[in-house]
Amino acid sequence: MFRTTLRSLWSHKRRLISTCVAVMLGVAFMAATFVLTGTINKVFDSLFADAYATTDATVRGEVLFESEMGDQRAPLREELLDEVRGVAGVAAAEPFNMAFTMTLLDHEGDPLGSGGAPTIVSSWVADDELNIYDLAEGRAPEAAGEAVVNVATAEDGGYDVGDDIELVTPDGRLTMELVGTARFGDAESAAGAVDVFATLPQVQDLLGQPGRLLSVEVRGDAGLSQQQVVDRITDAGILGEAEVITGTQAGEELSDDISSGLGFITTFLLIFALIALFVGAFIISNTFSILVAQRTKELALLRAIGATRRQVLASVMLEAGIIGLFSSLLGLAAGIGLGALAMAGLDALGLDLPAVGLAVEPTSVLWAVAAGLGITAIAAIMPAVRATRVAPMAALRDVAIDTSGRSRIRTALGLVALVAGVVFILPVFGADVESDALAGIGTGMALLVVAVLVLGPVTAKPLSRLVGSPLPALKGVTGRLARENAMRNPRRTASTASAIVIGVTLVVFITVFASSAQRSIEAVVDSGLRGDYIIQPVNQFTFSGVSPSLADELAALDGVAAVTASPYLQAQLTLPDGDESVSLVQGIDPATFPEVFDVSMAEGTLADLGPEDMVVSREWAEARDLAVGDQVEVATATPTDEDADATSRATFTIRGLTETATLVQPVVITREAAAELVAKPTDALLGLTLDPGTSTAEARAAIERVTDEYPTMSLQDRQEFTDGIVGDIKALLNVIYGLLGVSILIALIGIANTLSLSIHERTRELGLLRAMGMTRAQLRSSVRWEAVIVALIGTTIGLLLGLILSYALVRGLSSQGFERFEVPVGSLAWVVVAAALLGVVASLLPAFRASRLNVLRAIATE
């Protein structure tokens, strides 16, 4: 049986190539994701291992709370530095502090790192062995007003040693002299970050934290291990609430932080790899179903001469295993190439990484190969089982009969999934959809997809009849043949169409959801933004903002009716029951904010908001069982003066609940109260309204003269503000379309593969048609129209399913501001037309091969 299987596989190798391609593309995506992740981890592990090789210990403050921006730690008092230096076994100890609330300008006055890389202002570590940076040129900063930047920043900013550089701080612009450049190991920057180094007192002054340190870096005496140095510092009893870790641990944590920050890339690509494999599974299953049908007589003869069902099953599964293994290895090779391209793409986007070899880890290879083998085995198992049921007497018949369209079990399972899916998504038709219903809605959406796929063979025949009904009148005999061929084998038609269904569903779902998001954003801006202009950071990855003086300057302009400004704080909230919740807290001026933004209140008014009061969103309050009158403690990780504790705390009483609002966070306090919780108050969002009758052009020119002095902020009118958000959505949409293109490509391969195999299956039939007078052109036309029927079935189902799923998601997110369900009819029409045309393209080669069949040989085919 083993030799027979290998001979059968080799003799039909051409018809299995496209199946291998379908598996290979999915595995390539997955392998590329693993290679990219492994390489990024390898880069940072190596960088930080080298950087911290001579750092034996790091003393740092306790974790106050965790946030989306990482652990918020209590700063250390500077007196601890001398105490650490006095510990036996400590050869050197250096203070360190850093700030993220600054922005470095290039030589033309534009912000550096606007694509997302932060400007990190750090104190220069004097001990060469403890400093993770090495001077490349010049010297270290020695006095206030002197700075060092990394090599990449100097090149991007157009700076040379000796030039003046300009730093935008919460207090305004600061001019410093560039006295040197530095490298991070072998790299010109740390993952594209904009690094500025200054003296410790200057960094403390910029932070508004005199006498405070972020950490103390320690080098031990020769002969002591890192752990021994840590133990000696711990045993000295000087740490209090602070902690000490080894240099190796510090390096690993920093590497993990950066790698996890880039982890969204891995998740993003892995999702599309799984989609590609999922679509490929339909192609594999369809291919093996047809192969088993084609080999009915062969398998029956094997049974007749003594082959057992187990041997037949093993034979088919062996074919699947060989195809899966071969495809997986090809996909792995292609994935390594894609991984190299992805690394080059990250470098082009400004993520400066040292050149290292690609990390092709054994686990990545095993996962990629296992995915290919697994998906092939799963897809082939049912055709293999059906092969074992071929009776020896079937050798006397020419064709197998497909009864999948009449399967009661399939119909029952499909209807159960359909009904359950409808029940789960019923909440979207209610007047008010709560966010806690999203999990059930998501389950319902998944069940609807399952129901459509399970019911595919049941609905394939009537749908083929319906879609192909105009063809007999339009194309005569060829049209009738195309329709009958699509109806003849419901399982084959459904499996081929299912691959298209998945691809089109995803395209329609993303397109409609994006269009709905765009319209919802426009509606929210139109209804919630009363003002004429918005001013916010150019770099959307920061909430640092600018000096509060900008709001005062804008308010003094002629023609400006109202200006409101809002700071944002990362804070930990302690609820009345003792639970802790991390949230972004917004500060507002209750007198001016309603003049620029329309805030709908469920309870209370903004006018009631005092310095010890808080307003929260209704949904946020309900999720935490809070009500008006409850008290919430807000804590930040920023001491406001040298004598304060490690954190700033204040207690607020809830005075109102917001219902819907534009650019309002779930937790709101007054701007003055927010300023008391930070050392350096800044405004991250400003809005202004013009007096009626004011010339827009003159007003904007006056506003720009002020904002030009704050280059880290972007001035936008209502339309520009909306277009900016929509533009970000469209950019992401284009990336998604590109990745979904792989699944569409696999679906088209499936059409071509199915047509080729079905033509081989109908060789004698086609030969008889040619013998009876059908021309080659008519035969090609028949095959092409069969492909169009299958493509239109898949496209129509995908279109309807995508619309249903997108509607369910948009309605499910109504509490998050999605107020409009928008169907872009023009875009969806293009999807339908494109799917039909691509179906024709996929059928061209099979149709050509069908028309080239030798009539006599075809008739003689057994």
JSON list of N, CA and C in Angstrom, two decimals, residues 1 57 180 296 313 332 375 383 399 563 629 691 811 814:
[
{"chain": "A", "resi": 1, "resn": "MET", "atom": "N", "xyz": [0.83, -1.21, 0.00]},
{"chain": "A", "resi": 1, "resn": "MET", "atom": "CA", "xyz": [0.00, 0.00, 0.00]},
{"chain": "A", "resi": 1, "resn": "MET", "atom": "C", "xyz": [0.87, 1.26, 0.00]},
{"chain": "A", "resi": 57, "resn": "ALA", "atom": "N", "xyz": [24.08, 45.58, 39.81]},
{"chain": "A", "resi": 57, "resn": "ALA", "atom": "CA", "xyz": [22.80, 45.73, 40.52]},
{"chain": "A", "resi": 57, "resn": "ALA", "atom": "C", "xyz": [22.16, 47.06, 40.15]},
{"chain": "A", "resi": 180, "resn": "GLY", "atom": "N", "xyz": [28.44, 66.23, 22.50]},
{"chain": "A", "resi": 180, "resn": "GLY", "atom": "CA", "xyz": [28.88, 64.90, 22.14]},
{"chain": "A", "resi": 180, "resn": "GLY", "atom": "C", "xyz": [27.76, 64.06, 21.57]},
{"chain": "A", "resi": 296, "resn": "THR", "atom": "N", "xyz": [-12.41, 6.42, -7.05]},
{"chain": "A", "resi": 296, "resn": "THR", "atom": "CA", "xyz": [-13.40, 5.47, -6.53]},
{"chain": "A", "resi": 296, "resn": "THR", "atom": "C", "xyz": [-13.14, 4.06, -7.03]},
{"chain": "A", "resi": 313, "resn": "LEU", "atom": "N", "xyz": [-7.47, 4.09, 4.52]},
{"chain": "A", "resi": 313, "resn": "LEU", "atom": "CA", "xyz": [-7.39, 5.33, 5.29]},
{"chain": "A", "resi": 313, "resn": "LEU", "atom": "C", "xyz": [-5.94, 5.80, 5.41]},
{"chain": "A", "resi": 332, "resn": "LEU", "atom": "N", "xyz": [8.05, 27.32, 5.15]},
{"chain": "A", "resi": 332, "resn": "LEU", "atom": "CA", "xyz": [9.07, 27.74, 6.12]},
{"chain": "A", "resi": 332, "resn": "LEU", "atom": "C", "xyz": [10.17, 28.54, 5.43]},
{"chain": "A", "resi": 375, "resn": "ILE", "atom": "N", "xyz": [-3.15, 21.32, 9.66]},
{"chain": "A", "resi": 375, "resn": "ILE", "atom": "CA", "xyz": [-4.27, 21.82, 8.87]},
{"chain": "A", "resi": 375, "resn": "ILE", "atom": "C", "xyz": [-4.54, 20.89, 7.69]},
{"chain": "A", "resi": 383, "resn": "PRO", "atom": "N", "xyz": [-12.47, 13.38, 3.87]},
{"chain": "A", "resi": 383, "resn": "PRO", "atom": "CA", "xyz": [-12.35, 12.66, 2.60]},
{"chain": "A", "resi": 383, "resn": "PRO", "atom": "C", "xyz": [-11.71, 11.29, 2.76]},
{"chain": "A", "resi": 399, "resn": "VAL", "atom": "N", "xyz": [-18.93, 6.63, -11.65]},
{"chain": "A", "resi": 399, "resn": "VAL", "atom": "CA", "xyz": [-18.89, 7.87, -10.88]},
{"chain": "A", "resi": 399, "resn": "VAL", "atom": "C", "xyz": [-19.40, 7.62, -9.48]},
{"chain": "A", "resi": 563, "resn": "VAL", "atom": "N", "xyz": [-11.37, 79.66, 25.14]},
{"chain": "A", "resi": 563, "resn": "VAL", "atom": "CA", "xyz": [-10.29, 78.68, 25.05]},
{"chain": "A", "resi": 563, "resn": "VAL", "atom": "C", "xyz": [-10.40, 77.75, 26.24]},
{"chain": "A", "resi": 629, "resn": "GLY", "atom": "N", "xyz": [-21.89, 60.81, 44.71]},
{"chain": "A", "resi": 629, "resn": "GLY", "atom": "CA", "xyz": [-21.68, 60.88, 46.15]},
{"chain": "A", "resi": 629, "resn": "GLY", "atom": "C", "xyz": [-20.56, 60.00, 46.65]},
{"chain": "A", "resi": 691, "resn": "ASP", "atom": "N", "xyz": [-15.29, 84.25, 17.97]},
{"chain": "A", "resi": 691, "resn": "ASP", "atom": "CA", "xyz": [-16.45, 85.12, 18.08]},
{"chain": "A", "resi": 691, "resn": "ASP", "atom": "C", "xyz": [-17.25, 85.07, 16.77]},
{"chain": "A", "resi": 811, "resn": "ARG", "atom": "N", "xyz": [-23.20, 48.02, 16.09]},
{"chain": "A", "resi": 811, "resn": "ARG", "atom": "CA", "xyz": [-24.22, 48.20, 17.12]},
{"chain": "A", "resi": 811, "resn": "ARG", "atom": "C", "xyz": [-23.71, 47.80, 18.49]},
{"chain": "A", "resi": 814, "resn": "SER", "atom": "N", "xyz": [-21.85, 50.62, 20.13]},
{"chain": "A", "resi": 814, "resn": "SER", "atom": "CA", "xyz": [-22.57, 51.89, 20.19]},
{"chain": "A", "resi": 814, "resn": "SER", "atom": "C", "xyz": [-22.24, 52.66, 21.46]}
]
